[in-house]
mmCIF file of C-alpha atoms in Angstrom:
data_model
loop_
_atom_site.group_PDB
_atom_site.id
_atom_site.type_symbol
_atom_site.label_atom_id
_atom_site.label_comp_id
_atom_site.label_asym_id
_atom_site.label_seq_id
_atom_site.Cartn_x
_atom_site.Cartn_y
_atom_site.Cartn_z
ATOM 1 C CA MET A 1 -16.547 103.436 40.500
ATOM 2 C CA ALA A 2 -19.422 103.363 38.063
ATOM 3 C CA ALA A 3 -20.810 99.985 37.288
ATOM 4 C CA LEU A 4 -20.178 98.820 33.804
ATOM 5 C CA ASN A 5 -22.613 96.913 31.423
ATOM 6 C CA ILE A 6 -20.793 93.861 30.375
ATOM 7 C CA LEU A 7 -21.897 91.256 27.891
ATOM 8 C CA VAL A 8 -20.224 87.835 28.069
ATOM 9 C CA VAL A 9 -20.513 85.574 25.005
ATOM 10 C CA GLY A 10 -20.209 82.002 26.084
ATOM 11 C CA ALA A 11 -21.578 80.276 29.112
ATOM 12 C CA GLY A 12 -18.890 77.597 29.600
ATOM 13 C CA MET A 13 -16.308 77.482 32.284
ATOM 14 C CA GLY A 14 -14.532 80.620 31.242
ATOM 15 C CA GLY A 15 -17.667 82.575 30.458
ATOM 16 C CA LEU A 16 -19.253 81.829 33.839
ATOM 17 C CA THR A 17 -16.216 82.281 35.961
ATOM 18 C CA THR A 18 -15.607 85.722 34.260
ATOM 19 C CA ALA A 19 -19.239 86.719 34.655
ATOM 20 C CA LEU A 20 -19.208 85.919 38.326
ATOM 21 C CA ALA A 21 -16.015 87.715 39.065
ATOM 22 C CA LEU A 22 -17.367 90.904 37.240
ATOM 23 C CA GLN A 23 -20.683 90.602 39.095
ATOM 24 C CA GLN A 24 -19.013 90.488 42.414
ATOM 25 C CA ALA A 25 -16.977 93.579 41.368
ATOM 26 C CA GLY A 26 -20.180 95.456 41.049
ATOM 27 C CA HIS A 27 -20.920 95.305 37.378
ATOM 28 C CA ARG A 28 -24.082 94.506 35.457
ATOM 29 C CA VAL A 29 -23.362 91.290 33.547
ATOM 30 C CA SER A 30 -25.399 89.361 31.124
ATOM 31 C CA VAL A 31 -24.320 86.070 29.449
ATOM 32 C CA VAL A 32 -25.559 84.539 26.048
ATOM 33 C CA ASP A 33 -24.679 81.262 24.443
ATOM 34 C CA ARG A 34 -25.738 79.822 21.144
ATOM 35 C CA VAL A 35 -26.513 76.381 22.629
ATOM 36 C CA ALA A 36 -30.120 75.662 23.703
ATOM 37 C CA GLU A 37 -28.926 73.596 26.711
ATOM 38 C CA LEU A 38 -25.750 73.684 28.735
ATOM 39 C CA LEU A 39 -24.123 70.241 28.509
ATOM 40 C CA PRO A 40 -20.723 69.652 29.912
ATOM 41 C CA VAL A 41 -18.065 68.823 27.409
ATOM 42 C CA GLY A 42 -16.140 65.906 28.918
ATOM 43 C CA ALA A 43 -16.808 63.881 32.079
ATOM 44 C CA ALA A 44 -14.686 65.897 34.571
ATOM 45 C CA ILE A 45 -12.043 68.450 35.090
ATOM 46 C CA SER A 46 -8.839 68.456 37.264
ATOM 47 C CA VAL A 47 -9.052 71.917 39.020
ATOM 48 C CA TRP A 48 -5.478 72.420 40.327
ATOM 49 C CA SER A 49 -4.692 74.593 43.235
ATOM 50 C CA ASN A 50 -4.478 77.893 41.208
ATOM 51 C CA GLY A 51 -8.021 77.410 39.854
ATOM 52 C CA VAL A 52 -9.407 76.406 43.307
ATOM 53 C CA LYS A 53 -7.921 79.639 44.775
ATOM 54 C CA VAL A 54 -9.919 81.661 42.339
ATOM 55 C CA LEU A 55 -13.182 79.692 43.048
ATOM 56 C CA LYS A 56 -12.519 80.238 46.749
ATOM 57 C CA ARG A 57 -12.187 83.935 46.249
ATOM 58 C CA LEU A 58 -15.589 83.803 44.383
ATOM 59 C CA GLY A 59 -17.220 82.086 47.327
ATOM 60 C CA LEU A 60 -17.385 78.677 45.713
ATOM 61 C CA GLY A 61 -14.622 76.983 47.517
ATOM 62 C CA GLU A 62 -16.311 75.050 50.329
ATOM 63 C CA ALA A 63 -19.032 73.791 47.750
ATOM 64 C CA VAL A 64 -16.293 72.848 45.236
ATOM 65 C CA GLU A 65 -14.186 70.953 47.837
ATOM 66 C CA ARG A 66 -17.256 69.208 49.202
ATOM 67 C CA VAL A 67 -18.232 67.503 45.798
ATOM 68 C CA SER A 68 -14.655 67.034 44.367
ATOM 69 C CA GLY A 69 -12.388 63.938 44.470
ATOM 70 C CA ASP A 70 -10.037 63.406 47.456
ATOM 71 C CA MET A 71 -6.684 63.113 45.408
ATOM 72 C CA HIS A 72 -3.717 62.759 47.845
ATOM 73 C CA HIS A 73 -1.329 60.421 46.068
ATOM 74 C CA MET A 74 -0.012 60.054 42.427
ATOM 75 C CA ARG A 75 1.181 56.848 40.836
ATOM 76 C CA TYR A 76 2.727 55.844 37.398
ATOM 77 C CA ALA A 77 2.762 52.201 36.190
ATOM 78 C CA THR A 78 3.816 50.480 33.098
ATOM 79 C CA ARG A 79 1.280 49.092 30.630
ATOM 80 C CA ASP A 80 1.937 45.764 32.434
ATOM 81 C CA GLY A 81 1.120 47.257 35.797
ATOM 82 C CA GLU A 82 4.569 47.343 37.109
ATOM 83 C CA LEU A 83 5.016 50.433 39.341
ATOM 84 C CA LEU A 84 7.229 53.194 38.040
ATOM 85 C CA THR A 85 6.759 55.671 40.913
ATOM 86 C CA GLU A 86 4.277 56.532 43.712
ATOM 87 C CA PHE A 87 4.295 59.513 46.071
ATOM 88 C CA SER A 88 2.155 61.725 48.201
ATOM 89 C CA LEU A 89 0.983 65.021 47.017
ATOM 90 C CA ALA A 90 0.965 66.431 50.539
ATOM 91 C CA PRO A 91 4.319 68.276 49.947
ATOM 92 C CA LEU A 92 2.719 70.036 46.944
ATOM 93 C CA TYR A 93 -0.536 71.045 48.685
ATOM 94 C CA GLU A 94 1.469 72.352 51.718
ATOM 95 C CA ALA A 95 3.666 74.383 49.622
ATOM 96 C CA VAL A 96 0.843 76.126 47.619
ATOM 97 C CA GLY A 97 -1.581 76.260 50.428
ATOM 98 C CA GLN A 98 -4.435 74.452 48.636
ATOM 99 C CA ARG A 99 -5.232 70.934 47.392
ATOM 100 C CA ALA A 100 -6.478 70.031 43.911
ATOM 101 C CA CYS A 101 -10.027 69.321 43.335
ATOM 102 C CA PRO A 102 -11.016 67.005 40.447
ATOM 103 C CA ILE A 103 -14.689 67.507 39.953
ATOM 104 C CA ALA A 104 -17.358 66.521 37.468
ATOM 105 C CA ARG A 105 -17.727 69.227 34.797
ATOM 106 C CA ALA A 106 -21.581 69.079 35.202
ATOM 107 C CA GLU A 107 -21.276 69.712 38.976
ATOM 108 C CA LEU A 108 -18.854 72.529 38.493
ATOM 109 C CA GLN A 109 -20.979 74.202 35.823
ATOM 110 C CA ARG A 110 -24.030 73.897 37.988
ATOM 111 C CA LEU A 111 -22.392 75.678 40.927
ATOM 112 C CA LEU A 112 -21.116 78.547 38.508
ATOM 113 C CA LEU A 113 -24.471 78.785 36.959
ATOM 114 C CA GLU A 114 -26.333 79.062 40.204
ATOM 115 C CA ALA A 115 -23.829 81.580 41.493
ATOM 116 C CA VAL A 116 -24.061 83.796 38.336
ATOM 117 C CA GLY A 117 -27.948 83.430 38.409
ATOM 118 C CA GLU A 118 -29.872 81.560 35.616
ATOM 119 C CA HIS A 119 -31.737 84.745 34.989
ATOM 120 C CA ASN A 120 -28.607 86.455 33.854
ATOM 121 C CA VAL A 121 -27.862 83.754 31.264
ATOM 122 C CA ARG A 122 -29.749 83.498 27.974
ATOM 123 C CA LEU A 123 -29.354 80.267 25.918
ATOM 124 C CA GLY A 124 -30.146 79.648 22.297
ATOM 125 C CA LEU A 125 -28.867 83.077 21.142
ATOM 126 C CA ALA A 126 -25.792 83.090 18.942
ATOM 127 C CA CYS A 127 -23.670 86.350 18.761
ATOM 128 C CA THR A 128 -22.715 86.550 15.055
ATOM 129 C CA ASP A 129 -20.927 89.907 14.995
ATOM 130 C CA PHE A 130 -20.137 93.034 16.892
ATOM 131 C CA GLU A 131 -18.843 96.515 16.287
ATOM 132 C CA SER A 132 -17.029 98.847 18.750
ATOM 133 C CA ASP A 133 -15.970 102.463 19.124
ATOM 134 C CA ASP A 134 -14.862 104.605 21.872
ATOM 135 C CA GLU A 135 -18.340 104.871 23.338
ATOM 136 C CA GLY A 136 -19.109 101.106 23.615
ATOM 137 C CA VAL A 137 -19.699 97.902 21.663
ATOM 138 C CA THR A 138 -22.830 96.589 19.920
ATOM 139 C CA ALA A 139 -23.444 92.844 19.592
ATOM 140 C CA HIS A 140 -25.501 91.338 16.768
ATOM 141 C CA PHE A 141 -27.480 88.159 17.318
ATOM 142 C CA ASP A 142 -28.803 85.457 14.861
ATOM 143 C CA ASP A 143 -32.411 86.439 15.698
ATOM 144 C CA GLY A 144 -31.717 89.910 14.318
ATOM 145 C CA SER A 145 -31.564 91.617 17.687
ATOM 146 C CA ARG A 146 -28.718 93.693 19.144
ATOM 147 C CA GLN A 147 -27.364 94.508 22.463
ATOM 148 C CA THR A 148 -25.021 97.400 23.444
ATOM 149 C CA ALA A 149 -22.509 97.278 26.261
ATOM 150 C CA ASP A 150 -19.523 99.028 27.676
ATOM 151 C CA LEU A 151 -17.379 95.802 27.368
ATOM 152 C CA LEU A 152 -17.663 92.634 25.425
ATOM 153 C CA VAL A 153 -16.055 89.438 26.733
ATOM 154 C CA VAL A 154 -15.418 86.703 24.174
ATOM 155 C CA ALA A 155 -15.659 83.312 25.800
ATOM 156 C CA ASP A 156 -17.165 81.218 23.012
ATOM 157 C CA GLY A 157 -14.625 78.310 23.232
ATOM 158 C CA THR A 158 -11.822 76.883 21.076
ATOM 159 C CA HIS A 159 -13.966 77.260 18.025
ATOM 160 C CA SER A 160 -14.629 80.875 18.686
ATOM 161 C CA ARG A 161 -16.569 82.710 16.075
ATOM 162 C CA LEU A 162 -15.675 86.123 17.443
ATOM 163 C CA ARG A 163 -11.873 85.723 17.962
ATOM 164 C CA GLU A 164 -11.089 86.596 14.437
ATOM 165 C CA LYS A 165 -12.981 89.716 14.697
ATOM 166 C CA VAL A 166 -11.134 90.837 17.682
ATOM 167 C CA LEU A 167 -7.714 89.973 16.331
ATOM 168 C CA GLY A 168 -8.288 90.822 12.676
ATOM 169 C CA HIS A 169 -6.906 87.508 11.516
ATOM 170 C CA ALA A 170 -7.938 83.874 11.559
ATOM 171 C CA VAL A 171 -6.658 81.410 14.283
ATOM 172 C CA ALA A 172 -6.342 77.800 13.135
ATOM 173 C CA ARG A 173 -6.738 74.944 15.457
ATOM 174 C CA ARG A 174 -3.800 72.375 15.335
ATOM 175 C CA TYR A 175 -4.222 68.819 15.844
ATOM 176 C CA CYS A 176 -2.059 67.469 18.766
ATOM 177 C CA GLY A 177 -1.808 63.985 17.293
ATOM 178 C CA TYR A 178 -3.805 61.947 19.717
ATOM 179 C CA VAL A 179 -7.446 60.953 20.495
ATOM 180 C CA ASN A 180 -8.823 60.998 24.051
ATOM 181 C CA TRP A 181 -11.717 58.961 25.319
ATOM 182 C CA ASN A 182 -12.965 60.153 28.669
ATOM 183 C CA VAL A 183 -15.672 58.864 31.070
ATOM 184 C CA ARG A 184 -16.680 58.574 34.624
ATOM 185 C CA VAL A 185 -16.962 55.214 36.297
ATOM 186 C CA PRO A 186 -17.805 53.833 39.744
ATOM 187 C CA ALA A 187 -14.600 53.806 41.809
ATOM 188 C CA SER A 188 -13.261 50.559 43.341
ATOM 189 C CA GLU A 189 -10.004 49.468 44.728
ATOM 190 C CA ASP A 190 -9.523 46.790 42.135
ATOM 191 C CA LEU A 191 -9.128 49.644 39.675
ATOM 192 C CA ALA A 192 -6.923 51.937 41.752
ATOM 193 C CA PRO A 193 -6.648 53.198 45.374
ATOM 194 C CA LEU A 194 -9.607 55.638 46.035
ATOM 195 C CA ASP A 195 -7.316 58.575 46.938
ATOM 196 C CA HIS A 196 -4.815 58.115 44.166
ATOM 197 C CA TRP A 197 -4.422 59.517 40.689
ATOM 198 C CA VAL A 198 -3.051 56.357 38.857
ATOM 199 C CA GLN A 199 -1.585 56.518 35.296
ATOM 200 C CA PHE A 200 -0.583 53.571 33.092
ATOM 201 C CA VAL A 201 1.857 54.482 30.334
ATOM 202 C CA GLY A 202 3.415 52.560 27.358
ATOM 203 C CA ASP A 203 3.439 52.291 23.566
ATOM 204 C CA HIS A 204 3.005 56.213 23.546
ATOM 205 C CA GLN A 205 -0.529 55.586 25.019
ATOM 206 C CA ARG A 206 -1.910 56.428 28.428
ATOM 207 C CA VAL A 207 -4.699 55.349 30.845
ATOM 208 C CA SER A 208 -5.621 57.562 33.719
ATOM 209 C CA LEU A 209 -7.911 57.139 36.861
ATOM 210 C CA MET A 210 -8.568 60.185 39.026
ATOM 211 C CA PRO A 211 -10.965 60.437 42.024
ATOM 212 C CA MET A 212 -13.637 62.908 41.006
ATOM 213 C CA ASN A 213 -16.334 63.231 43.605
ATOM 214 C CA GLY A 214 -16.813 63.695 47.318
ATOM 215 C CA ASP A 215 -19.575 61.132 47.804
ATOM 216 C CA ALA A 216 -17.945 58.532 50.169
ATOM 217 C CA ALA A 217 -20.978 56.221 49.562
ATOM 218 C CA ASN A 218 -20.767 56.375 45.784
ATOM 219 C CA PRO A 219 -17.190 57.313 44.797
ATOM 220 C CA GLU A 220 -16.275 57.700 41.202
ATOM 221 C CA PHE A 221 -13.106 57.863 38.920
ATOM 222 C CA TYR A 222 -12.701 60.285 36.091
ATOM 223 C CA CYS A 223 -10.975 57.991 33.580
ATOM 224 C CA PHE A 224 -9.384 58.762 30.175
ATOM 225 C CA PHE A 225 -7.583 56.789 27.470
ATOM 226 C CA ASP A 226 -5.143 58.358 25.106
ATOM 227 C CA VAL A 227 -3.957 56.985 21.876
ATOM 228 C CA PRO A 228 -2.018 58.631 18.988
ATOM 229 C CA LEU A 229 -4.065 58.352 15.852
ATOM 230 C CA PRO A 230 -4.352 60.255 12.635
ATOM 231 C CA ALA A 231 -6.835 63.081 12.458
ATOM 232 C CA GLY A 232 -10.382 62.212 11.291
ATOM 233 C CA THR A 233 -10.725 58.617 12.544
ATOM 234 C CA PRO A 234 -14.474 57.654 12.892
ATOM 235 C CA SER A 235 -16.121 58.173 16.167
ATOM 236 C CA GLU A 236 -18.818 55.575 16.738
ATOM 237 C CA PRO A 237 -19.953 55.016 20.381
ATOM 238 C CA THR A 238 -20.984 51.470 19.568
ATOM 239 C CA ARG A 239 -17.355 50.775 18.685
ATOM 240 C CA TYR A 240 -15.657 52.469 21.614
ATOM 241 C CA ARG A 241 -15.308 49.330 23.714
ATOM 242 C CA ASP A 242 -13.923 47.330 20.823
ATOM 243 C CA GLU A 243 -11.581 50.233 19.806
ATOM 244 C CA LEU A 244 -10.003 50.336 23.305
ATOM 245 C CA ARG A 245 -9.875 46.469 23.584
ATOM 246 C CA GLU A 246 -7.703 46.584 20.467
ATOM 247 C CA HIS A 247 -5.567 49.534 21.469
ATOM 248 C CA PHE A 248 -4.891 48.308 25.022
ATOM 249 C CA ALA A 249 -4.753 44.537 24.419
ATOM 250 C CA GLY A 250 -2.362 42.898 26.930
ATOM 251 C CA TRP A 251 -2.229 45.932 29.220
ATOM 252 C CA ALA A 252 -2.591 45.443 33.160
ATOM 253 C CA ALA A 253 -5.759 43.855 34.682
ATOM 254 C CA PRO A 254 -7.104 47.255 36.001
ATOM 255 C CA VAL A 255 -7.111 48.628 32.465
ATOM 256 C CA GLN A 256 -8.928 45.496 31.130
ATOM 257 C CA ARG A 257 -11.501 45.794 33.961
ATOM 258 C CA LEU A 258 -11.958 49.471 33.194
ATOM 259 C CA ILE A 259 -12.613 48.909 29.538
ATOM 260 C CA GLU A 260 -15.315 46.349 30.250
ATOM 261 C CA LEU A 261 -16.846 48.579 32.880
ATOM 262 C CA PHE A 262 -17.507 51.963 31.352
ATOM 263 C CA ASP A 263 -20.763 53.015 29.748
ATOM 264 C CA PRO A 264 -20.078 53.934 25.937
ATOM 265 C CA ALA A 265 -23.135 56.217 25.855
ATOM 266 C CA GLN A 266 -21.520 58.296 28.671
ATOM 267 C CA MET A 267 -18.192 58.443 27.054
ATOM 268 C CA ALA A 268 -16.673 61.364 25.085
ATOM 269 C CA ARG A 269 -14.180 60.664 22.167
ATOM 270 C CA VAL A 270 -12.156 63.825 21.423
ATOM 271 C CA GLU A 271 -9.530 64.601 18.955
ATOM 272 C CA ILE A 272 -7.074 66.839 20.889
ATOM 273 C CA HIS A 273 -6.411 70.278 19.400
ATOM 274 C CA ASP A 274 -4.755 73.368 20.589
ATOM 275 C CA ILE A 275 -4.082 76.768 19.040
ATOM 276 C CA GLU A 276 -0.819 78.817 18.658
ATOM 277 C CA PRO A 277 -0.220 81.120 21.514
ATOM 278 C CA LEU A 278 -1.881 84.452 20.648
ATOM 279 C CA ASP A 279 0.155 87.728 20.715
ATOM 280 C CA ARG A 280 -2.784 89.629 22.223
ATOM 281 C CA LEU A 281 -6.090 88.859 23.904
ATOM 282 C CA VAL A 282 -7.870 92.202 23.596
ATOM 283 C CA GLY A 283 -9.430 94.495 21.023
ATOM 284 C CA GLN A 284 -11.289 97.759 21.360
ATOM 285 C CA ARG A 285 -13.649 97.270 24.358
ATOM 286 C CA THR A 286 -13.298 93.503 23.890
ATOM 287 C CA ALA A 287 -11.444 90.841 25.799
ATOM 288 C CA ILE A 288 -10.879 87.111 25.071
ATOM 289 C CA VAL A 289 -10.985 84.508 27.769
ATOM 290 C CA GLY A 290 -10.929 80.788 28.326
ATOM 291 C CA ASP A 291 -10.433 78.357 25.430
ATOM 292 C CA ALA A 292 -11.066 81.075 22.934
ATOM 293 C CA ALA A 293 -7.875 82.770 24.298
ATOM 294 C CA HIS A 294 -5.665 79.660 24.804
ATOM 295 C CA GLY A 295 -7.096 76.439 23.477
ATOM 296 C CA MET A 296 -4.490 73.935 24.818
ATOM 297 C CA ALA A 297 -3.775 70.264 25.126
ATOM 298 C CA PRO A 298 -5.124 69.038 28.452
ATOM 299 C CA ASP A 299 -1.729 67.426 29.434
ATOM 300 C CA LEU A 300 -1.032 69.897 32.250
ATOM 301 C CA GLY A 301 -4.632 70.019 33.467
ATOM 302 C CA GLN A 302 -4.765 73.870 33.104
ATOM 303 C CA GLY A 303 -7.233 74.692 30.473
ATOM 304 C CA GLY A 304 -10.084 75.361 32.914
ATOM 305 C CA CYS A 305 -7.650 76.764 35.542
ATOM 306 C CA GLN A 306 -6.384 79.296 33.159
ATOM 307 C CA ALA A 307 -10.045 80.231 32.200
ATOM 308 C CA MET A 308 -10.734 80.886 35.881
ATOM 309 C CA GLU A 309 -7.527 82.940 36.217
ATOM 310 C CA ASP A 310 -8.556 85.065 33.157
ATOM 311 C CA GLY A 311 -11.965 85.993 34.684
ATOM 312 C CA TRP A 312 -10.334 86.970 38.023
ATOM 313 C CA VAL A 313 -7.640 89.058 36.383
ATOM 314 C CA LEU A 314 -10.189 90.881 34.110
ATOM 315 C CA ALA A 315 -12.269 91.807 37.104
ATOM 316 C CA ARG A 316 -9.205 93.089 39.060
ATOM 317 C CA VAL A 317 -7.764 95.187 36.312
ATOM 318 C CA LEU A 318 -11.131 96.843 35.758
ATOM 319 C CA GLU A 319 -11.110 97.527 39.624
ATOM 320 C CA ASN A 320 -7.561 98.891 39.535
ATOM 321 C CA ALA A 321 -8.183 101.069 36.504
ATOM 322 C CA GLU A 322 -11.250 102.493 38.097
ATOM 323 C CA ASP A 323 -13.181 101.186 35.070
ATOM 324 C CA ASP A 324 -11.064 102.941 32.558
ATOM 325 C CA ILE A 325 -11.669 100.149 30.043
ATOM 326 C CA PRO A 326 -8.681 100.926 27.563
ATOM 327 C CA THR A 327 -6.258 100.965 30.628
ATOM 328 C CA ALA A 328 -7.876 97.816 32.047
ATOM 329 C CA LEU A 329 -7.551 95.997 28.782
ATOM 330 C CA ARG A 330 -3.872 96.774 28.409
ATOM 331 C CA ALA A 331 -3.270 95.519 31.845
ATOM 332 C CA TYR A 332 -5.278 92.304 31.143
ATOM 333 C CA ASP A 333 -3.279 91.738 27.989
ATOM 334 C CA GLU A 334 -0.013 92.379 29.927
ATOM 335 C CA ALA A 335 -0.934 90.006 32.620
ATOM 336 C CA ARG A 336 -2.302 87.215 30.580
ATOM 337 C CA VAL A 337 -0.630 86.929 27.126
ATOM 338 C CA GLU A 338 2.791 85.628 28.281
ATOM 339 C CA ARG A 339 1.236 83.572 31.050
ATOM 340 C CA VAL A 340 -1.201 81.630 29.010
ATOM 341 C CA GLY A 341 1.087 81.328 26.021
ATOM 342 C CA GLU A 342 3.900 79.649 28.075
ATOM 343 C CA ILE A 343 1.213 77.080 29.404
ATOM 344 C CA VAL A 344 0.022 76.439 25.909
ATOM 345 C CA SER A 345 3.446 75.702 24.746
ATOM 346 C CA ARG A 346 4.391 73.605 27.831
ATOM 347 C CA ALA A 347 1.174 71.532 27.427
ATOM 348 C CA ARG A 348 2.023 71.052 23.751
ATOM 349 C CA LYS A 349 5.435 69.754 24.692
ATOM 350 C CA ARG A 350 4.087 67.505 27.391
ATOM 351 C CA ALA A 351 1.550 66.077 24.905
ATOM 352 C CA GLU A 352 4.394 65.340 22.392
ATOM 353 C CA THR A 353 6.478 63.583 25.000
ATOM 354 C CA THR A 354 3.581 61.569 26.369
ATOM 355 C CA HIS A 355 2.320 60.524 23.003
ATOM 356 C CA GLY A 356 5.548 59.613 21.121
ATOM 357 C CA ALA A 357 6.054 62.544 18.746
ATOM 358 C CA ASN A 358 9.676 61.760 19.273
ATOM 359 C CA PRO A 359 9.875 58.041 20.337
ATOM 360 C CA ALA A 360 13.342 58.605 21.920
ATOM 361 C CA ALA A 361 12.032 61.427 24.119
ATOM 362 C CA THR A 362 9.012 59.286 25.156
ATOM 363 C CA ARG A 363 11.321 56.316 26.034
ATOM 364 C CA ALA A 364 13.565 58.653 28.130
ATOM 365 C CA TRP A 365 10.502 59.988 29.931
ATOM 366 C CA TYR A 366 9.483 56.389 30.857
ATOM 367 C CA ALA A 367 13.067 55.921 32.233
ATOM 368 C CA GLU A 368 12.787 59.141 34.229
ATOM 369 C CA LEU A 369 9.506 58.048 35.799
ATOM 370 C CA ALA A 370 11.287 54.898 37.085
ATOM 371 C CA ASP A 371 13.803 57.084 38.980
ATOM 372 C CA GLU A 372 11.251 59.860 39.959
ATOM 373 C CA ASP A 373 10.583 60.431 43.676
ATOM 374 C CA GLY A 374 7.882 62.935 43.124
ATOM 375 C CA SER A 375 9.910 66.091 43.584
ATOM 376 C CA THR A 376 10.406 66.825 39.810
ATOM 377 C CA ILE A 377 6.735 66.367 38.964
ATOM 378 C CA MET A 378 5.410 68.277 41.987
ATOM 379 C CA GLY A 379 8.008 70.966 41.282
ATOM 380 C CA GLY A 380 6.645 71.567 37.759
ATOM 381 C CA ILE A 381 3.103 71.587 39.058
ATOM 382 C CA GLU A 382 4.050 74.088 41.839
ATOM 383 C CA LYS A 383 5.743 76.358 39.380
ATOM 384 C CA THR A 384 2.532 76.492 37.360
ATOM 385 C CA ILE A 385 0.360 77.272 40.408
ATOM 386 C CA ARG A 386 2.613 79.884 41.830
ATOM 387 C CA GLY A 387 2.640 81.711 38.576
ATOM 388 C CA GLY A 388 -0.988 82.436 38.837
ATOM 389 C CA PRO A 389 -2.504 85.795 40.041
ATOM 390 C CA LEU A 390 -3.170 84.340 43.643
ATOM 391 C CA GLY A 391 0.170 82.778 43.996
#
């Protein structure tokens, strides 16, 4: 097989994972990103077993497991702190052959960047347009320069500037109806058990604490607060603590301690959006990966994992097609469109249930949690994991 020249536009989770998978398949890969500095978007990411399996195949498994949170139990409680359900995640991990690895986004980004090689990544260069034909693709940049390649990978995120060119039509982002504040804090037992993912739910709102690092001397939780709000509410860091005090007044003591503990300067406040499932993810000598391909609500914890799957699958279909790009792209499309579309739709449905789009459905969910022994929740997660390319 001849090595291809491949250009990846976007140095986020999807772009770097794809670049690494393609490099390891023997291709010459360069990555560009319009940002001058790679800053992680959000405090942490819950890499479920399907994502970890991809990272392991790419040689990063041990490093990721070493610096990720040790999450072995799951607990739901009411807004008042009354236990709804608690169970071990061991049956899930045993069934799929891999534990989940919640990890700081900055740490995962560092591992991926080191593996790809910083010399292969050029920052501060925006790809503004491209043109393709049977012979190749030419990318145009904002400094007036051009680059030719055999294949262009569009990995420029949920606000993708190139997705419309690939698809031939605009793709609108859709507000999911709630705001998410996320931050990392020192972990302590008065907030939650150190190996538990704990969620408080009520009033269509949610508070989550998840172990996110492997440093036993300085453990941390990845925390987030969800509140249904109209789009366009002001985001002012100096107001974050007061905002959350108001939204979660009267909630359980750990929630109150958490609100007083976090550093507002380190917190992200995000209006959650997704996009409609796309009917194709490829064009002539172009493939879309990551959030550009399937921007989704984070309610299944699958955004990053699906980006990792995208990169792995793209490298494999090129390999299987012996670098016949049109054949490989058809195979990529066939492998990914239905898979990611279904997860986008499920994440949207879960977001609606959690955040009160239909209050009766949310009340029913709270009642179901009180009767949950873990089997239904873990069954759903297992189905998602097993649907991935590595089973």
